[in-house]
CSV table of C-alpha atoms and ligand atoms in Angstrom, one decimal:
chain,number,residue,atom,x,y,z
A,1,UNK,CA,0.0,0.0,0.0
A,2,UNK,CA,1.6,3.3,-0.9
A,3,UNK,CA,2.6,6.0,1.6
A,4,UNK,CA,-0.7,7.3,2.5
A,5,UNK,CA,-1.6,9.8,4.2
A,6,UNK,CA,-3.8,9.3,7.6
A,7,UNK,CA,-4.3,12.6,9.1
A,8,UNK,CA,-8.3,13.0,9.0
A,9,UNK,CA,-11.9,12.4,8.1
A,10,UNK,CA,-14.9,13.9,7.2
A,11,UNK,CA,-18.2,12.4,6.8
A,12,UNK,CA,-21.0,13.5,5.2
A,13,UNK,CA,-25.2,12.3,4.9
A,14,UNK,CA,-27.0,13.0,1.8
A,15,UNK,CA,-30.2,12.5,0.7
A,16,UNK,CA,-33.6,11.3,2.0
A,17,UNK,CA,-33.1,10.1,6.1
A,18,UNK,CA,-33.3,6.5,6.7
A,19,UNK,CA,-33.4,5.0,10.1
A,20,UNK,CA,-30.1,3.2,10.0
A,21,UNK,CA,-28.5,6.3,8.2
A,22,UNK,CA,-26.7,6.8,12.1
A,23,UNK,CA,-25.5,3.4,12.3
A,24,UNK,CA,-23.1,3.8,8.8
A,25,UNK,CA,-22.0,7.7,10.8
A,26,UNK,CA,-21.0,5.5,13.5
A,27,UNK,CA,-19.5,2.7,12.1
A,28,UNK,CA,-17.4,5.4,9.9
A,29,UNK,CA,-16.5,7.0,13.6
A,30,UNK,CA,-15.6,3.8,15.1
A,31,UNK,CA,-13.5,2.2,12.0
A,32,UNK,CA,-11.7,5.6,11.4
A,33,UNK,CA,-10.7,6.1,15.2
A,34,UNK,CA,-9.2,2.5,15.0
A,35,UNK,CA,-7.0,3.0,11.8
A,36,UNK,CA,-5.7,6.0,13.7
A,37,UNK,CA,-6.9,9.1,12.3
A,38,UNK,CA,-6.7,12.1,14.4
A,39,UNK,CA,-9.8,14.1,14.0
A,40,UNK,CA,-13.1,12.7,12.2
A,41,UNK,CA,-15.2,15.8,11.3
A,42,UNK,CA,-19.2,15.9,10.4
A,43,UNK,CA,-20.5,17.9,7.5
A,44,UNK,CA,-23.7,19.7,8.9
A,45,UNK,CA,-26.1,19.1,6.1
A,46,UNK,CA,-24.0,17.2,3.8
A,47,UNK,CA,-21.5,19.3,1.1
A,48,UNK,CA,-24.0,22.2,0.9
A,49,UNK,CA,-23.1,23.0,4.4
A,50,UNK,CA,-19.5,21.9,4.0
A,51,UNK,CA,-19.0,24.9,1.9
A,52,UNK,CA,-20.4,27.2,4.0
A,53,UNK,CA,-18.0,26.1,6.6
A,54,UNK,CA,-19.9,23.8,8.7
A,55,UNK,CA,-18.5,20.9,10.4
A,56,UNK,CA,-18.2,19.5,13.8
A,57,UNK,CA,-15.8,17.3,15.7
A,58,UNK,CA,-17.2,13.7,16.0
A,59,UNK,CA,-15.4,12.7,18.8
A,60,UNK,CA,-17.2,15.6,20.8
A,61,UNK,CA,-20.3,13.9,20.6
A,62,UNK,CA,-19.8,10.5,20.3
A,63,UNK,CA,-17.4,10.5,23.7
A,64,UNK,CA,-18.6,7.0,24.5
A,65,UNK,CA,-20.4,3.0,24.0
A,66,UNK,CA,-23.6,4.7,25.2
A,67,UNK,CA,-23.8,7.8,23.3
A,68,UNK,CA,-22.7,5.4,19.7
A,69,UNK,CA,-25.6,3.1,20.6
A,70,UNK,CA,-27.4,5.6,21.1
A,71,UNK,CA,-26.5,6.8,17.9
A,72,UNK,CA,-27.4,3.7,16.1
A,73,UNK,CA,-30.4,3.8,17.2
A,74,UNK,CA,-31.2,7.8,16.3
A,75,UNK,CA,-33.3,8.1,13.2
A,76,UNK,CA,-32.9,10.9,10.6
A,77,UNK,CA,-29.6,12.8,9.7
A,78,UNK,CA,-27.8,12.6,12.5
A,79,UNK,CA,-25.4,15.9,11.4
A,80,UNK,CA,-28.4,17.1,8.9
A,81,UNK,CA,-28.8,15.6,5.6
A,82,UNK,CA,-29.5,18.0,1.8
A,83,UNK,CA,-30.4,17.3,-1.8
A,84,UNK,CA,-27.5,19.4,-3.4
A,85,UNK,CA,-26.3,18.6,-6.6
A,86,UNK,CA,-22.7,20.1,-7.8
A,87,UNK,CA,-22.2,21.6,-11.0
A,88,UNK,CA,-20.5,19.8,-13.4
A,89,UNK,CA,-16.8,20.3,-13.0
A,90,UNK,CA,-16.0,22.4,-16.0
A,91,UNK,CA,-18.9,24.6,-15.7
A,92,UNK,CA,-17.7,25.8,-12.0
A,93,UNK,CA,-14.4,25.2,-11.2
A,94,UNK,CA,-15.1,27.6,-8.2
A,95,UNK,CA,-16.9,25.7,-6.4
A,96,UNK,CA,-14.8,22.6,-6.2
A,97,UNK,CA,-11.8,24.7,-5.7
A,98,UNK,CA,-13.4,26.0,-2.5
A,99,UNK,CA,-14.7,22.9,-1.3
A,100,UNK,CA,-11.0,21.3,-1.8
A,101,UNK,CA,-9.5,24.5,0.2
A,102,UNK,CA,-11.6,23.4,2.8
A,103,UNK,CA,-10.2,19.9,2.7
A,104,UNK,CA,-6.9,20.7,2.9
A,105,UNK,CA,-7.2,23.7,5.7
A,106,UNK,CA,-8.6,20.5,7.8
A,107,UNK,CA,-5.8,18.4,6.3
A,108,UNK,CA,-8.3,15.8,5.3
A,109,UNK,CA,-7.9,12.2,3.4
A,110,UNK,CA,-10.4,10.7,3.6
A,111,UNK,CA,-14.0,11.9,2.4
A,112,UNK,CA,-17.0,9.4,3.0
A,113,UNK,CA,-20.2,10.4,2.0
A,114,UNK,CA,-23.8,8.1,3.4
A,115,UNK,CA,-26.1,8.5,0.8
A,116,UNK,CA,-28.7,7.0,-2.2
A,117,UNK,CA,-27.8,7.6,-6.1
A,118,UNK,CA,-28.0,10.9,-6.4
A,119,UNK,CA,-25.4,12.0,-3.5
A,120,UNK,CA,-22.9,9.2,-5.4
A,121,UNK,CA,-22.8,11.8,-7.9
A,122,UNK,CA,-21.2,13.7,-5.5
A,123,UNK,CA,-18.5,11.3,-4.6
A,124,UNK,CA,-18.4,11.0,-8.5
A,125,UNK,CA,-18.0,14.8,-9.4
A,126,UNK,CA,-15.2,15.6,-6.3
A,127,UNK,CA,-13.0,11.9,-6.9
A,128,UNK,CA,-13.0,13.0,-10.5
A,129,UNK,CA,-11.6,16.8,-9.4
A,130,UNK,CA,-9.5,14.8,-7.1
A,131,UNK,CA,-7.7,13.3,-10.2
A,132,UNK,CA,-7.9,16.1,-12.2
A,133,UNK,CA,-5.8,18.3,-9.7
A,134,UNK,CA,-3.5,15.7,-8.4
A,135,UNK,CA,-5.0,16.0,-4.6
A,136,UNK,CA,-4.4,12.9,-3.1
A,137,UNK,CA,-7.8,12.9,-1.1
A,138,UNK,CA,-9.9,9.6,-1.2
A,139,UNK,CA,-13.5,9.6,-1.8
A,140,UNK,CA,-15.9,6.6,-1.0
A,141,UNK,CA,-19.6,6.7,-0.8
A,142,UNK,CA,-21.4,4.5,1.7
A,143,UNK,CA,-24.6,3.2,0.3
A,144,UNK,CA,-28.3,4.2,2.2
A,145,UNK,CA,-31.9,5.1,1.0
A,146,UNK,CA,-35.2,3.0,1.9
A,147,UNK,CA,-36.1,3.1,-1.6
A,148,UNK,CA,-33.3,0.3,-2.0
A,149,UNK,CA,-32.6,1.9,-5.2
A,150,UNK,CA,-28.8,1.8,-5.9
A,151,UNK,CA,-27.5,-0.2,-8.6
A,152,UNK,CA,-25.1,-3.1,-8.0
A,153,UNK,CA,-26.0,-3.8,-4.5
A,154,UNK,CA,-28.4,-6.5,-3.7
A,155,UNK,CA,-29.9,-4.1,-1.2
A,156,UNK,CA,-28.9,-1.2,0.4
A,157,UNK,CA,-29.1,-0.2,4.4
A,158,UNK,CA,-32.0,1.6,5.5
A,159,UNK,CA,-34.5,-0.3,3.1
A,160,UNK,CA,-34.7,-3.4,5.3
A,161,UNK,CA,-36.1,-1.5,8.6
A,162,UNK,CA,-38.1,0.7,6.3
A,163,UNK,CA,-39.7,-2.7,5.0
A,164,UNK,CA,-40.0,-4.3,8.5
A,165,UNK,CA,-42.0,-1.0,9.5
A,166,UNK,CA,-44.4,-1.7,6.5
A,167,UNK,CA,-45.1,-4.8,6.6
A,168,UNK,CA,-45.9,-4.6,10.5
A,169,UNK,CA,-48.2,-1.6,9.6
A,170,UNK,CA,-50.0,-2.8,6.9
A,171,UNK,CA,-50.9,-5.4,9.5
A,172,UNK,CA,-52.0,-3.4,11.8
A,173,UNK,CA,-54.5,-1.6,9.3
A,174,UNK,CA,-55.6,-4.9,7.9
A,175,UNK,CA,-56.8,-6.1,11.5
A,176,UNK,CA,-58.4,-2.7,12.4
A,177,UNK,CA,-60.5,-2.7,9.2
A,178,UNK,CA,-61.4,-6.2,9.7
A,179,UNK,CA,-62.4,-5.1,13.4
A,180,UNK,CA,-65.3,-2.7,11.8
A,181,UNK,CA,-68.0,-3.5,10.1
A,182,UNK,CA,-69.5,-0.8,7.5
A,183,UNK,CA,-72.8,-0.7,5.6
A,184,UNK,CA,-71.0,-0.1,2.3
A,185,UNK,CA,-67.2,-1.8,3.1
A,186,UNK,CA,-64.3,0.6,3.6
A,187,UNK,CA,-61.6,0.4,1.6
A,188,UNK,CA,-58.0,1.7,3.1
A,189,UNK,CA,-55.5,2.6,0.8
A,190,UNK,CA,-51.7,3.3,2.4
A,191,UNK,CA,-49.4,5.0,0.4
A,192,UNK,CA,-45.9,4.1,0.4
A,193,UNK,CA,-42.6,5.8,-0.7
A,194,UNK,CA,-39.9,4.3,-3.0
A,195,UNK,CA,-40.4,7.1,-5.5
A,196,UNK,CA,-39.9,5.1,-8.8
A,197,UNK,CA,-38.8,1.8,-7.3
A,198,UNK,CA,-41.5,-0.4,-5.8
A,199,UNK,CA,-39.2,-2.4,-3.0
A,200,UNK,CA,-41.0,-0.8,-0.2
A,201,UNK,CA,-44.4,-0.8,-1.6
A,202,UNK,CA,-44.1,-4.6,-2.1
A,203,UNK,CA,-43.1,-5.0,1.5
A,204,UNK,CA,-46.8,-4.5,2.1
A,205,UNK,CA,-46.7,-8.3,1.1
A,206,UNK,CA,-45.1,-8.8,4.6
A,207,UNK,CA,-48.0,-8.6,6.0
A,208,UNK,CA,-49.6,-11.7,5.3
A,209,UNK,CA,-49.2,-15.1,7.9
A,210,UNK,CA,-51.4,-17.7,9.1
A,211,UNK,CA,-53.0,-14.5,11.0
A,212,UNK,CA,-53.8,-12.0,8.4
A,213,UNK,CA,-54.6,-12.1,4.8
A,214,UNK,CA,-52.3,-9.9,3.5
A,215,UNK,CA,-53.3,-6.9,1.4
A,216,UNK,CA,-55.8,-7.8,-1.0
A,217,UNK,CA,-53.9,-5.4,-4.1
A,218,UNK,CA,-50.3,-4.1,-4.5
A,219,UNK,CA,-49.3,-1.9,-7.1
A,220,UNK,CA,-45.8,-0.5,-8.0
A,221,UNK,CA,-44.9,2.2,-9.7
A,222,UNK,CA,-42.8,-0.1,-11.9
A,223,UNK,CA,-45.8,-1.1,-13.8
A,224,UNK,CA,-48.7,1.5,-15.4
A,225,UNK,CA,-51.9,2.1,-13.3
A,226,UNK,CA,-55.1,1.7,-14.4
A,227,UNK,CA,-57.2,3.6,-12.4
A,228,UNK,CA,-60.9,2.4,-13.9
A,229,UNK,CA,-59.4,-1.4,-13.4
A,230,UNK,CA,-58.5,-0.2,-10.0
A,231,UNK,CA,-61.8,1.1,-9.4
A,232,UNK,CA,-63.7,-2.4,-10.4
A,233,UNK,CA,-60.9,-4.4,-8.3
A,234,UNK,CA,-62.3,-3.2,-5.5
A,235,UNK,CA,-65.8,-2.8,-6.0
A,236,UNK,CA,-66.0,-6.6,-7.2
A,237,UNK,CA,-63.8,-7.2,-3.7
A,238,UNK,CA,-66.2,-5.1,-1.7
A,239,UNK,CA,-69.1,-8.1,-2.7
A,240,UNK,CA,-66.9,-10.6,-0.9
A,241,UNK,CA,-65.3,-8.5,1.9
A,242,UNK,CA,-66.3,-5.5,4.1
A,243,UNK,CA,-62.6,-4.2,4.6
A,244,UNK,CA,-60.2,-3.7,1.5
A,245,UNK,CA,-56.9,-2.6,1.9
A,246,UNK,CA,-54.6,-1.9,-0.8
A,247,UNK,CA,-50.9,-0.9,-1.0
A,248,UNK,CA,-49.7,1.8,-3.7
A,249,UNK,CA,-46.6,3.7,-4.6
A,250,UNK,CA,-46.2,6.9,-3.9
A,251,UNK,CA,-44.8,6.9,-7.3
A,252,UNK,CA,-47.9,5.0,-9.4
A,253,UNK,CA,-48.2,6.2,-13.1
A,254,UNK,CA,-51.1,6.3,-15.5
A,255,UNK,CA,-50.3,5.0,-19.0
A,256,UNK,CA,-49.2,8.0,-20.0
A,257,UNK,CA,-46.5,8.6,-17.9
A,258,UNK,CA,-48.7,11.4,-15.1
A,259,UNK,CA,-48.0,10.1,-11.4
A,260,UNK,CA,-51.7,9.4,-10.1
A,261,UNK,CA,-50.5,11.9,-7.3
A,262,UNK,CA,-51.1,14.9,-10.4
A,263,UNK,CA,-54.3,13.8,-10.9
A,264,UNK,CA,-55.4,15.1,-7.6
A,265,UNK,CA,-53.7,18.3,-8.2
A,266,UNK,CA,-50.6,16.9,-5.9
A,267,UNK,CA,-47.7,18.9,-4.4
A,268,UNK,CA,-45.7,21.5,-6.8
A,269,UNK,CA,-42.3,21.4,-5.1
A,270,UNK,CA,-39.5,20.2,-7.2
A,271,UNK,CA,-36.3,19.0,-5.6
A,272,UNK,CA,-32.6,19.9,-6.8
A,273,UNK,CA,-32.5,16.3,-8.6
A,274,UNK,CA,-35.3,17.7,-10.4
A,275,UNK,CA,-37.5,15.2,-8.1
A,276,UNK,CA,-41.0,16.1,-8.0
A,277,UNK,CA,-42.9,15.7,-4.3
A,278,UNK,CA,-44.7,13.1,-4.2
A,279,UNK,CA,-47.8,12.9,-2.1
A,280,UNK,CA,-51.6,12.8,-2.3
A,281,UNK,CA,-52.2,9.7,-4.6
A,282,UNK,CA,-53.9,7.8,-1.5
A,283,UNK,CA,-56.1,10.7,-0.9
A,284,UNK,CA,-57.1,10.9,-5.1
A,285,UNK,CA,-57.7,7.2,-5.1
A,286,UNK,CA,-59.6,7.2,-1.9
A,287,UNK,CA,-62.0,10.4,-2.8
A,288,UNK,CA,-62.4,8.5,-6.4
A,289,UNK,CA,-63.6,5.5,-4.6
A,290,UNK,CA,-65.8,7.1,-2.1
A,291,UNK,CA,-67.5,9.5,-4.9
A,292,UNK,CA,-67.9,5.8,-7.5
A,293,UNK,CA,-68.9,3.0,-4.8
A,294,UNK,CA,-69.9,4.8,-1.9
A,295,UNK,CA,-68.2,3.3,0.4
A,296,UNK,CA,-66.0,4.5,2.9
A,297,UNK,CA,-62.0,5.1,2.6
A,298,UNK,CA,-59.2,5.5,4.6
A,299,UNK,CA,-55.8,7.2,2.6
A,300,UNK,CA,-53.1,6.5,5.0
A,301,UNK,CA,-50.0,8.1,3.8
A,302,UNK,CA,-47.1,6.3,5.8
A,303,UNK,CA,-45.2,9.6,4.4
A,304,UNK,CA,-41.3,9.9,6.9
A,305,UNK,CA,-43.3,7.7,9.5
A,306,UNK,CA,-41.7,4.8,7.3
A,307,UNK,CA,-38.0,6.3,7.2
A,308,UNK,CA,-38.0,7.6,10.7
A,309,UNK,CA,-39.3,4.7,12.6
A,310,UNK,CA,-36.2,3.5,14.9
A,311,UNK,CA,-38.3,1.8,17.3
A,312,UNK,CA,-39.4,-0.9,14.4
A,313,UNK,CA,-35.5,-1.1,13.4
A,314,UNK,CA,-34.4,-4.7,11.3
A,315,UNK,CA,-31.2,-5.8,13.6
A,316,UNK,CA,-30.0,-7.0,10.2
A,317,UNK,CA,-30.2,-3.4,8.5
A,318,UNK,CA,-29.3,-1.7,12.0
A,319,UNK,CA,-25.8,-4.3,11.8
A,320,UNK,CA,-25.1,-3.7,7.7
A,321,UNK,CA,-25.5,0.0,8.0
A,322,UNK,CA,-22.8,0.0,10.5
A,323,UNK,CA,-21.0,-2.7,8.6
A,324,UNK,CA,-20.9,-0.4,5.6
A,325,UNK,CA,-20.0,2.2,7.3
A,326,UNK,CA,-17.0,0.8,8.6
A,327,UNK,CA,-15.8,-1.1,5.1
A,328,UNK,CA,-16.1,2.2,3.2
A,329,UNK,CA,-13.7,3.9,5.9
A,330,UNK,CA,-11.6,1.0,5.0
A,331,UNK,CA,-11.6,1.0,1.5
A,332,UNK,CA,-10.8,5.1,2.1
A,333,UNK,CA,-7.9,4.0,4.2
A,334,UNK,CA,-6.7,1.6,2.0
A,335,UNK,CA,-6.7,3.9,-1.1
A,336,UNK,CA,-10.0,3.7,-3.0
A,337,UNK,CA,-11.2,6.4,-4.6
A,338,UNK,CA,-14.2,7.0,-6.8
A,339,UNK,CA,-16.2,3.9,-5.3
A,340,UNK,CA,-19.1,2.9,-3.3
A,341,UNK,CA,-19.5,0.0,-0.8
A,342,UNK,CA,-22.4,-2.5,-2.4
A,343,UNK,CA,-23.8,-6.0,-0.8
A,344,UNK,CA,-23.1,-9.6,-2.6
A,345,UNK,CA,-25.6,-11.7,-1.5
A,346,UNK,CA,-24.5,-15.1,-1.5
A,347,UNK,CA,-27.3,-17.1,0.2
A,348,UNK,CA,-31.0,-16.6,0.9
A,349,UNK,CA,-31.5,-19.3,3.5
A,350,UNK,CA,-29.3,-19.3,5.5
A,351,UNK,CA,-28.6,-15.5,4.5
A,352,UNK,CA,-25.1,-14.3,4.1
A,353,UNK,CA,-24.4,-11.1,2.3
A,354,UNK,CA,-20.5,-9.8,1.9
A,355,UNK,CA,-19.3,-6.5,1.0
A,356,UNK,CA,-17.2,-5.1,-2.2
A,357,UNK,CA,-16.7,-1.5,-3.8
A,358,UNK,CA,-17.4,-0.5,-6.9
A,359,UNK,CA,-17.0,2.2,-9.1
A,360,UNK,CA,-19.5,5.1,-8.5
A,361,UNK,CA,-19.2,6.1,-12.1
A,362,UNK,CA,-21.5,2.9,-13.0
A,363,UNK,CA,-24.2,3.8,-9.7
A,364,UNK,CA,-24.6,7.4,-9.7
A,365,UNK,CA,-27.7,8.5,-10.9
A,366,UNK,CA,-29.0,5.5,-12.1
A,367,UNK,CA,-31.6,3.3,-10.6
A,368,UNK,CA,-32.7,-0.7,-9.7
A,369,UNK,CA,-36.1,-1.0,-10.3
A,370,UNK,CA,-38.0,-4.8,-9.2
A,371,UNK,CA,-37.5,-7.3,-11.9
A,372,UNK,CA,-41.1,-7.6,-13.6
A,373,UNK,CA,-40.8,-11.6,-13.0
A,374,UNK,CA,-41.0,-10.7,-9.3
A,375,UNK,CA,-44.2,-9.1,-9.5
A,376,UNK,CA,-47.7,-11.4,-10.4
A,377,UNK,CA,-49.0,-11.4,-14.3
A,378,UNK,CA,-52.4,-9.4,-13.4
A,379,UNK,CA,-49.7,-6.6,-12.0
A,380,UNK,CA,-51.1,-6.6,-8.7
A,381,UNK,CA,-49.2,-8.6,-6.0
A,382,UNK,CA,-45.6,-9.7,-5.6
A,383,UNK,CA,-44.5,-13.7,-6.1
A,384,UNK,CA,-42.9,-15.6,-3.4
A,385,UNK,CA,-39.4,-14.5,-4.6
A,386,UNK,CA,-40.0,-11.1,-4.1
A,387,UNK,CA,-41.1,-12.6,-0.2
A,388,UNK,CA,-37.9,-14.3,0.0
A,389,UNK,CA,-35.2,-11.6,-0.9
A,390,UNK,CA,-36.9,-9.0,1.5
A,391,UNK,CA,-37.7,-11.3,4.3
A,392,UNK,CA,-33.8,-11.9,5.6
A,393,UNK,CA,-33.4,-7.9,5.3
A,394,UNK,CA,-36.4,-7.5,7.9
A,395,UNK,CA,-35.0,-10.0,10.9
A,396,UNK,CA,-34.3,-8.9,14.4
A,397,UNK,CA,-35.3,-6.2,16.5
A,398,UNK,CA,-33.2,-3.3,17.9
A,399,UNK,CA,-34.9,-2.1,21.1
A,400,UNK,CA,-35.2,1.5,21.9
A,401,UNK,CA,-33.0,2.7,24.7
A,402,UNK,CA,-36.4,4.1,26.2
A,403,UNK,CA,-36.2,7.2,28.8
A,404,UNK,CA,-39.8,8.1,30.5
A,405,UNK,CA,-41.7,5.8,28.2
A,406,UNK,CA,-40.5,7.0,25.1
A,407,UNK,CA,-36.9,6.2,23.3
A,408,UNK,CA,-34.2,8.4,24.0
A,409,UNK,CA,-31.9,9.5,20.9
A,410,UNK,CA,-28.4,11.3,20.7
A,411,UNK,CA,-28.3,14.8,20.9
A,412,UNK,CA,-25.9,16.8,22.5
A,413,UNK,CA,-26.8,20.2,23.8
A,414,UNK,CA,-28.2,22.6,21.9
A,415,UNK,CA,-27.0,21.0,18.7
A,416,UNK,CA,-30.4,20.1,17.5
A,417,UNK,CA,-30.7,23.8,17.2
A,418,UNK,CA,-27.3,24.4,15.1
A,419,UNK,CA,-29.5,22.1,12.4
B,1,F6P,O1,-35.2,9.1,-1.3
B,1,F6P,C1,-35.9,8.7,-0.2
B,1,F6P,C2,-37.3,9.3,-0.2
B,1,F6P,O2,-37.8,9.1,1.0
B,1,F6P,C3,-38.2,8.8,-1.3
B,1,F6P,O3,-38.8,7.6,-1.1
B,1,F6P,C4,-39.2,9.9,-1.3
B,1,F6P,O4,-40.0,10.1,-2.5
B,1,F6P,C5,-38.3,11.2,-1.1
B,1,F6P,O5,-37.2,10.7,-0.4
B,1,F6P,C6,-39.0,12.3,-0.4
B,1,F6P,O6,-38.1,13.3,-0.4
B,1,F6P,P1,-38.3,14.6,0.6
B,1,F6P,O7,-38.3,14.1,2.0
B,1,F6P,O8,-37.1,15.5,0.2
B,1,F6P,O9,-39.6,15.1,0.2
């Protein structure tokens, strides 16, 4: 290994908060404090706050075992999260120029970023400067988003508990409508995010067992929504069954390409990705219904409840997010630059999953959408090996550290408020 340098790190999150996004932070801490690096610095609010000089000092506030499990077990950005895209190199050479000043004032080498696709083109846009110039800075993303959307991972951390949270409360809606009986049914309809990707949305399959039925429809935004087939799906369930409940996608499209969420009228906000909000298709399905059948309708949109919701945590995503934290400050250390730390499944049953890098030039901005053979011909369910990729990503439990009833997280005084 050449003569590296090892004087510091700084770690970044990106991107929509997952709630094992604070196990990779500490499993970057922990690894980088091992390998002896001096300082290990926090961007507050990923590279947009970077550049306006914010950063703390890790080792400030995560001073011991308690306050890192704590930490793993804190939902949310941790140091503050963005959606920031960077200009392309040549168009603003001023802006990586600062950022790198930056760098070197805090004599950093090693630069780890926690985010989903589009924060990889971060790591892609300042390893490629990095060459460019000659600075000998590494640059290695560590993989997270619950819309488990990266390419060449088999999963990525903060989809499992995301899924585990789903599937538990798409149970729980599916026994309170079957505790109710209306004159007309009820139909529930929960909306579920994964943007384009339909992984979490077909978590909703979780849900079924020997003591629940399952949802009695799932559609992902993978495949084209027909809304008048939607409509006589349920009205032909509503003769057989007083309480429907069907999962959707945040993301569902019509034929011609308009998310369902636009038909209501839907949110206007448009992200730096160029991501539109999505929210409101549960509400434009559920008013549709209720004005066509008459019965009555419940739109349940699961909305950050199913990103934020540490006290349903999956052990297995709590352990990988830390696991992948850890291997991308040793890839860093090691000399990678320009890649990303992705999951190799090997086995289902038993499950074993290993990690590699790869080069963030074939992940960023790109997506992994759920193979069409994993979803049933009418368009509306998911098969059995759909059930049995996600259900290893869902075991285990992390229990809250609870104070007073309710779980305590990290959070040193008055940082909260320097967010
Ligand atoms: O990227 C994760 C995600 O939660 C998506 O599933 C969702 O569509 C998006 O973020 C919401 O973004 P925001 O919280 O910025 O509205």
């Amino acid at each position: 290994m050449q003569n590296l340098k090892k004087r510091n790190v700084i770690v970044g999150q990106s991107g929509g908060p997952t709630s094992a996004i604070n196990s990779s932070l500490a499993g970057v801490f922990r690894t980088a404090k091992e390998r002896g690096y001096a300082k290990v610095y926090g961007m507050i609010h990923g590279v947009q706050g970077l550049m306006a000089g914010k950063y703390i000092d890790l080792s400030e506030h995560i001073q011991n075992g308690l306050d890192e499990e704590l930490l793993k077990r804190t939902p949310a950005a941790y140091l503050g999260s963005c959606r920031y895209k960077l200009p392309k190199i040549h168009e603003n050479m001023e802006t990586f120029k600062k950022i790198f000043q930056i760098l070197d004032d805090l004599e950093i080498d090693c630069f780890i970023y926690i985010g989903g696709n589009d924060s990889m083109d971060t790591i892609q846009k300042l390893s490629d400067y990095a060459i460019l110039t000659g600075s000998e800075i590494r640059f290695v993303g560590c993989p997270k988003t619950i819309d488990n959307d990266l390419a060449l991972t088999d999963h990525t951390p903060g989809y499992g508990s995301a899924a585990k949270y789903i599937g538990t409360s798409v149970k729980e809606v599916i026994r309170d409508g079957i505790s109710m009986e209306m004159p007309h049914g009820m139909v529930s309809i929960v909306e579920i995010m994964g943007r384009n990707a339909g992984w979490l949305t077909g978590a909703a399959a979780l849900a079924k067992g020997e003591d629940c039925p399952g949802p009695d429809a799932i559609y992902l935004p993978e495949l084209p929504f027909d809304v008048d087939k939607f409509v006589a799906k349920c009205e032909d369930l509503l003769k057989v069954k007083n309480s429907v409940v069907v999962a959707v996608s945040e993301g569902i499209k019509t034929a011609d390409g308009k998310y369902v969420s636009e038909l209501g009228g839907g949110a206007d906000y448009v992200d730096a990705f160029g991501h539109k909000q999505l929210t409101g298709t549960a509400r434009y399905l559920a008013d549709l219904l209720s004005s066509k059948l008459g019965c009555k309708t419940r739109a349940i949109e699961l909305s950050t409840l199913q990103r934020a919701a540490s006290h349903c945590a999956s052990r297995v995503d709590i352990l990988e997010a830390y696991e992948v934290g850890g291997a991308a400050m040793k890839a860093a250390d090691e000399g990678d630059t320009g890649k990303m730390v992705v999951f190799v499944r090997t086995s289902d049953d038993p499950y074993q999953a290993n990690t590699e890098v790869k080069d963030v030039h074939k992940i960023a901005n790109d997506e992994r959408l759920v193979p069409r053979e994993w979803v049933n011909e009418e368009g509306d369910d998911v098969t059995p090996r759909f059930i049995t990729y996600v259900r290893p990503l869902i075991q285990g439990d992390v229990a809250p550290i609870m104070v007073d009833g309710i779980p305590r997280h990290l959070a040193k005084p008055g940082f909260i408020n320097m967010l």
